[in-house]
CSV table of C-alpha atoms in Angstrom, one decimal:
chain,number,residue,atom,x,y,z
Y,181,MET,CA,-20.1,7.5,5.9
Y,182,ASN,CA,-18.4,6.8,2.5
Y,183,ILE,CA,-15.1,5.2,3.2
Y,184,VAL,CA,-12.9,4.1,0.3
Y,185,VAL,CA,-9.8,2.1,0.9
Y,186,CYS,CA,-7.1,1.8,-1.8
Y,187,VAL,CA,-5.6,-1.5,-2.1
Y,188,LYS,CA,-2.6,-2.7,-4.0
Y,189,GLN,CA,-1.6,-6.2,-5.2
Y,190,VAL,CA,2.0,-6.5,-4.9
Y,191,PRO,CA,4.5,-9.4,-5.5
Y,192,ASP,CA,4.9,-11.6,-2.4
Y,193,THR,CA,8.4,-10.5,-0.7
Y,194,GLU,CA,8.9,-14.4,-0.2
Y,195,SER,CA,8.8,-14.9,-4.0
Y,196,PRO,CA,11.6,-14.1,-6.3
Y,197,ARG,CA,11.2,-10.8,-8.0
Y,198,LYS,CA,12.8,-9.3,-11.0
Y,199,LEU,CA,12.4,-6.6,-13.6
Y,200,LYS,CA,11.4,-7.1,-17.1
Y,201,THR,CA,14.2,-6.8,-19.5
Y,202,GLU,CA,12.2,-4.9,-22.3
Y,203,ASP,CA,10.9,-2.1,-20.3
Y,204,LYS,CA,12.7,-2.5,-16.8
Y,205,THR,CA,9.2,-2.6,-14.9
Y,206,LEU,CA,8.5,-5.0,-12.3
Y,207,ASP,CA,7.5,-8.5,-13.7
Y,208,ARG,CA,4.4,-9.1,-11.8
Y,209,ALA,CA,3.5,-12.4,-13.5
Y,210,ALA,CA,6.7,-13.8,-12.3
Y,211,ALA,CA,5.7,-13.7,-8.6
Y,212,ASP,CA,2.8,-14.5,-6.6
Y,213,GLY,CA,0.4,-11.7,-5.9
Y,214,VAL,CA,-0.7,-10.6,-2.5
Y,215,ILE,CA,-2.3,-7.5,-0.9
Y,216,ASN,CA,0.4,-4.9,0.1
Y,217,GLU,CA,0.8,-5.6,3.9
Y,218,LEU,CA,0.2,-2.0,4.8
Y,219,ASP,CA,-3.0,-1.9,3.0
Y,220,GLU,CA,-4.3,-4.6,5.3
Y,221,TYR,CA,-4.0,-2.2,8.1
Y,222,ALA,CA,-5.8,0.5,6.0
Y,223,ILE,CA,-8.8,-2.1,5.3
Y,224,GLU,CA,-8.9,-2.9,9.1
Y,225,GLU,CA,-9.1,0.9,9.9
Y,226,GLY,CA,-11.8,1.4,7.3
Y,227,LEU,CA,-14.0,-1.4,8.6
Y,228,ARG,CA,-13.5,0.0,12.2
Y,229,ILE,CA,-14.6,3.4,11.0
Y,230,LYS,CA,-17.6,1.9,9.5
Y,231,GLU,CA,-18.6,-0.2,12.7
Y,232,ALA,CA,-18.1,3.0,14.7
Y,233,HIS,CA,-19.8,5.5,12.5
Y,234,GLY,CA,-21.9,3.6,9.9
Y,235,GLY,CA,-21.8,3.6,6.3
Y,236,GLU,CA,-20.0,1.3,3.8
Y,237,VAL,CA,-16.5,0.4,2.8
Y,238,THR,CA,-15.5,0.3,-0.7
Y,239,VAL,CA,-12.3,-1.3,-2.0
Y,240,LEU,CA,-10.5,0.5,-4.8
Y,241,SER,CA,-7.8,-1.3,-6.6
Y,242,MET,CA,-5.9,-0.4,-9.7
Y,243,GLY,CA,-4.0,-3.3,-11.4
Y,244,PRO,CA,-4.0,-6.3,-13.8
Y,245,GLY,CA,-6.8,-8.9,-13.8
Y,246,LYS,CA,-5.0,-11.2,-11.3
Y,247,ALA,CA,-5.6,-8.1,-8.6
Y,248,ALA,CA,-8.9,-9.5,-8.3
Y,249,ASP,CA,-7.6,-12.1,-5.9
Y,250,SER,CA,-6.5,-9.3,-3.5
Y,251,ILE,CA,-9.9,-7.5,-4.0
Y,252,ARG,CA,-11.9,-10.6,-3.0
Y,253,LYS,CA,-9.7,-11.1,0.1
Y,254,ALA,CA,-10.6,-7.5,1.0
Y,255,LEU,CA,-14.1,-8.1,0.6
Y,256,ALA,CA,-13.9,-11.3,2.6
Y,257,MET,CA,-12.4,-9.4,5.4
Y,258,GLY,CA,-15.5,-7.2,5.6
Y,259,ALA,CA,-15.5,-4.5,2.8
Y,260,ASP,CA,-18.9,-3.9,1.2
Y,261,LYS,CA,-17.9,-3.6,-2.4
Y,262,ALA,CA,-15.1,-2.8,-4.9
Y,263,VAL,CA,-14.0,-0.9,-7.9
Y,264,HIS,CA,-11.4,-2.4,-10.0
Y,265,LEU,CA,-9.5,-0.2,-12.3
Y,266,VAL,CA,-8.0,-2.5,-15.0
Y,267,ASP,CA,-6.7,-1.7,-18.5
Y,268,ASP,CA,-3.6,-2.7,-20.4
Y,269,GLY,CA,-2.9,1.0,-21.0
Y,270,LEU,CA,-2.2,1.4,-17.3
Y,271,ALA,CA,0.8,-0.8,-17.3
Y,272,GLY,CA,4.0,1.0,-16.3
Y,273,SER,CA,2.2,4.0,-14.7
Y,274,ASP,CA,4.3,5.8,-12.0
Y,275,ALA,CA,3.0,7.5,-8.9
Y,276,VAL,CA,2.0,10.5,-10.7
Y,277,GLN,CA,-0.2,8.8,-13.2
Y,278,THR,CA,-1.6,6.4,-10.6
Y,279,SER,CA,-2.7,9.3,-8.6
Y,280,TYR,CA,-4.5,10.8,-11.7
Y,281,ALA,CA,-6.2,7.6,-12.5
Y,282,ILE,CA,-7.5,6.9,-8.9
Y,283,GLN,CA,-8.6,10.5,-8.7
Y,284,GLN,CA,-10.8,9.9,-11.7
Y,285,VAL,CA,-12.4,6.7,-10.0
Y,286,LEU,CA,-13.1,8.8,-6.9
Y,287,GLY,CA,-14.8,11.4,-8.7
Y,288,ARG,CA,-17.4,8.7,-9.5
Y,289,THR,CA,-17.5,7.0,-6.3
Y,290,GLY,CA,-17.4,9.9,-4.1
Y,291,PHE,CA,-15.9,9.7,-0.6
Y,292,ASP,CA,-15.8,11.1,3.0
Y,293,VAL,CA,-12.5,9.4,3.8
Y,294,VAL,CA,-9.9,7.8,1.6
Y,295,ILE,CA,-7.4,5.4,3.4
Y,296,LEU,CA,-4.2,4.0,2.2
Y,297,GLY,CA,-1.3,2.3,3.6
Y,298,SER,CA,1.6,4.6,4.1
Y,299,GLU,CA,3.8,3.0,1.3
Y,300,SER,CA,3.7,-0.3,-1.0
Y,301,THR,CA,6.4,-3.1,-0.6
Y,302,ASP,CA,7.2,-2.9,-4.5
Y,303,ALA,CA,7.7,0.8,-5.3
Y,304,ARG,CA,8.1,2.2,-1.7
Y,305,THR,CA,7.6,5.9,-2.8
Y,306,GLY,CA,5.4,6.7,0.0
Y,307,VAL,CA,4.0,9.7,-2.2
Y,308,LEU,CA,0.6,8.5,-3.3
Y,309,ALA,CA,-1.4,9.8,-0.5
Y,310,ALA,CA,0.0,13.2,-0.7
Y,311,MET,CA,-0.4,13.4,-4.5
Y,312,LEU,CA,-4.0,12.1,-4.1
Y,313,ALA,CA,-5.0,14.6,-1.6
Y,314,GLU,CA,-3.5,17.4,-3.7
Y,315,ARG,CA,-5.3,16.3,-6.8
Y,316,LEU,CA,-8.6,15.9,-4.9
Y,317,GLY,CA,-8.1,19.1,-2.9
Y,318,VAL,CA,-8.6,17.9,0.4
Y,319,PRO,CA,-6.4,17.5,3.6
Y,320,GLN,CA,-4.0,14.8,3.8
Y,321,LEU,CA,-3.2,13.2,7.2
Y,322,SER,CA,-0.2,10.9,7.0
Y,323,LEU,CA,1.5,8.1,9.0
Y,324,ALA,CA,-1.6,7.7,11.3
Y,325,ASN,CA,-1.3,5.2,14.1
Y,326,LYS,CA,-4.7,6.3,15.5
Y,327,VAL,CA,-7.8,7.9,13.8
Y,328,GLU,CA,-10.7,9.5,15.6
Y,329,ILE,CA,-13.7,11.0,13.7
Y,330,ASP,CA,-16.4,13.1,15.3
Y,331,GLY,CA,-18.8,14.3,12.8
Y,332,THR,CA,-17.0,16.0,10.0
Y,333,ALA,CA,-14.0,16.4,12.3
Y,334,ILE,CA,-11.1,13.9,12.0
Y,335,THR,CA,-8.1,13.8,14.1
Y,336,VAL,CA,-5.1,11.5,13.8
Y,337,GLN,CA,-2.0,10.5,15.9
Y,338,ARG,CA,0.7,10.9,13.5
Y,339,GLN,CA,3.8,8.7,14.1
Y,340,THR,CA,7.2,10.6,14.1
Y,341,ASP,CA,10.7,9.8,15.2
Y,342,TYR,CA,10.2,11.7,18.3
Y,343,GLY,CA,7.0,10.3,19.4
Y,344,PHE,CA,3.8,11.5,17.7
Y,345,ASP,CA,1.9,14.7,16.6
Y,346,ARG,CA,-2.0,15.3,16.8
Y,347,VAL,CA,-3.2,16.6,13.4
Y,348,ALA,CA,-6.7,17.8,12.8
Y,349,ALA,CA,-8.7,18.4,9.6
Y,350,SER,CA,-12.4,18.4,8.3
Y,351,LEU,CA,-13.8,15.5,6.1
Y,352,PRO,CA,-13.5,14.8,3.3
Y,353,ALA,CA,-9.7,13.8,3.8
Y,354,VAL,CA,-7.2,11.4,2.5
Y,355,VAL,CA,-5.5,9.4,5.6
Y,356,SER,CA,-2.3,7.1,5.3
Y,357,VAL,CA,-1.7,4.5,8.1
Y,358,VAL,CA,1.2,2.8,9.6
Y,359,GLU,CA,1.2,-0.8,10.8
Y,360,LYS,CA,0.9,0.1,14.5
Y,361,ILE,CA,-2.6,1.4,14.0
Y,362,ASN,CA,-4.4,-1.9,14.5
Y,363,GLU,CA,-4.4,-5.7,14.0
Y,364,PRO,CA,-5.9,-6.8,10.7
Y,365,ARG,CA,-8.7,-9.2,11.0
Y,366,TYR,CA,-8.4,-12.6,9.2
Y,367,PRO,CA,-11.3,-13.5,6.6
Y,368,SER,CA,-13.8,-15.8,8.3
Y,369,PHE,CA,-15.4,-18.7,6.4
Y,370,LYS,CA,-18.6,-16.8,6.4
Y,371,GLY,CA,-16.8,-13.7,4.9
Y,372,ILE,CA,-15.2,-15.7,2.3
Y,373,MET,CA,-18.4,-17.1,1.1
Y,374,ALA,CA,-20.1,-13.8,1.2
Y,375,ALA,CA,-17.4,-12.0,-0.8
Y,376,LYS,CA,-18.4,-14.1,-3.7
Y,377,LYS,CA,-21.8,-12.2,-3.9
Y,378,LYS,CA,-20.4,-8.8,-3.2
Y,379,PRO,CA,-20.4,-6.3,-6.1
Y,380,VAL,CA,-17.2,-5.6,-8.0
Y,381,GLN,CA,-17.4,-2.8,-10.7
Y,382,THR,CA,-14.6,-3.0,-13.4
Y,383,LEU,CA,-13.6,0.0,-15.0
Y,384,GLY,CA,-11.2,0.9,-17.9
Y,385,LEU,CA,-9.5,3.9,-19.3
Y,386,ALA,CA,-12.4,4.5,-21.8
Y,387,ASP,CA,-15.1,4.4,-19.0
Y,388,LEU,CA,-13.3,7.2,-17.3
Y,389,GLY,CA,-12.5,9.2,-20.1
Y,390,ILE,CA,-8.7,9.0,-19.4
Y,391,PRO,CA,-6.6,9.7,-22.5
Y,392,ALA,CA,-4.2,6.9,-23.1
Y,393,GLU,CA,-1.3,9.0,-23.3
Y,394,GLU,CA,-1.9,10.5,-19.8
Y,395,VAL,CA,-1.0,6.9,-18.1
Y,396,GLY,CA,1.2,4.0,-18.9
Y,397,HIS,CA,4.9,3.3,-19.4
Y,398,ALA,CA,5.4,5.6,-22.4
Y,399,GLY,CA,4.1,8.7,-20.6
Y,400,ALA,CA,5.5,7.9,-17.2
Y,401,THR,CA,7.4,11.0,-15.5
Y,402,SER,CA,9.9,8.6,-14.0
Y,403,ALA,CA,11.7,5.6,-15.2
Y,404,VAL,CA,14.3,3.0,-14.4
Y,405,LEU,CA,17.4,3.7,-16.6
Y,406,GLU,CA,19.4,0.6,-15.6
Y,407,HIS,CA,19.5,-2.3,-13.1
Y,408,ALA,CA,21.6,-5.3,-12.2
Y,409,LYS,CA,21.0,-8.2,-10.2
Y,410,ARG,CA,22.1,-8.0,-6.5
Y,411,PRO,CA,25.4,-9.4,-5.8
Y,412,PRO,CA,25.5,-12.7,-3.9
Y,413,ARG,CA,25.8,-12.3,-0.2
Y,414,ALA,CA,29.5,-12.6,1.0
Y,415,GLY,CA,30.5,-15.3,3.4
Y,416,GLY,CA,30.7,-14.3,7.0
Y,417,THR,CA,33.8,-14.1,9.2
Y,418,ARG,CA,34.3,-17.1,11.5
Y,419,VAL,CA,36.0,-16.6,14.8
Y,420,THR,CA,37.8,-19.8,16.2
Y,421,ASP,CA,38.0,-19.5,19.9
Y,422,GLU,CA,41.5,-20.7,21.1
Y,423,GLY,CA,41.4,-19.0,24.3
Y,424,ASP,CA,41.2,-15.6,22.8
Y,425,GLY,CA,37.9,-15.6,21.2
Y,426,GLY,CA,36.6,-12.6,23.1
Y,427,VAL,CA,39.5,-10.6,22.0
Y,428,LYS,CA,39.0,-11.6,18.5
Y,429,LEU,CA,35.3,-10.9,18.5
Y,430,VAL,CA,35.9,-7.4,20.0
Y,431,GLU,CA,38.4,-6.8,17.3
Y,432,PHE,CA,36.1,-7.8,14.5
Y,433,LEU,CA,33.4,-5.5,16.0
Y,434,ALA,CA,35.9,-2.7,16.2
Y,435,THR,CA,36.9,-3.1,12.8
Y,436,GLU,CA,33.3,-3.0,11.5
Y,437,LYS,CA,32.7,0.1,13.8
Y,438,PHE,CA,30.2,-1.6,16.0
Y,439,VAL,CA,32.0,-0.8,19.1
């Protein structure tokens, strides 16, 4: 089975993050880069599908050169090979352009199932899986917290506010997963050493025949018009207990409409 897992390197949420003043895009160089948390669950699910049904897992990442660190971690977890789409012309691409670029890569690699995290911690659009499935002309099974494959049939348990739905389709398909689907494995020392020898194919816009005007900041279909720093957190309200602390606490909670 040809399993492709899309992996994005994002700024560490524990690091200070900011937008660049010149084009209002995320300053990725200003923060440590890590694998998008939900993508780790996607990697783990891809590995489990491989272990159950055979085949190989390809990691596909679109991002700057430093994204190679995240690719190597995915390989250390157990993925077999990787494709890194890297080109200065991709900087500032929005979800529409990203789905187009990834579609072009998948046209080369082929796939039986494409797995993504349900959203990224930097953009939080949550739309890439749907856009990608539409471009590829295959079913999309979203918000999966369980995946079952039987031959060419795929069924997922889709997480909802009221419980879950069971959704079925035929392969090939695109699947997005949530954090409740599994527990991602840690790279072992053996896996880290093996990752150094696993193949990573690097592709640019010219390799895929993607016109420069189809991607990047200048041609993006959405943009940040203005932004401001988050205001400092206001000081809390201190309640001094002088025998009436309970009353004061309830009055405060009532004022804030908690009770």
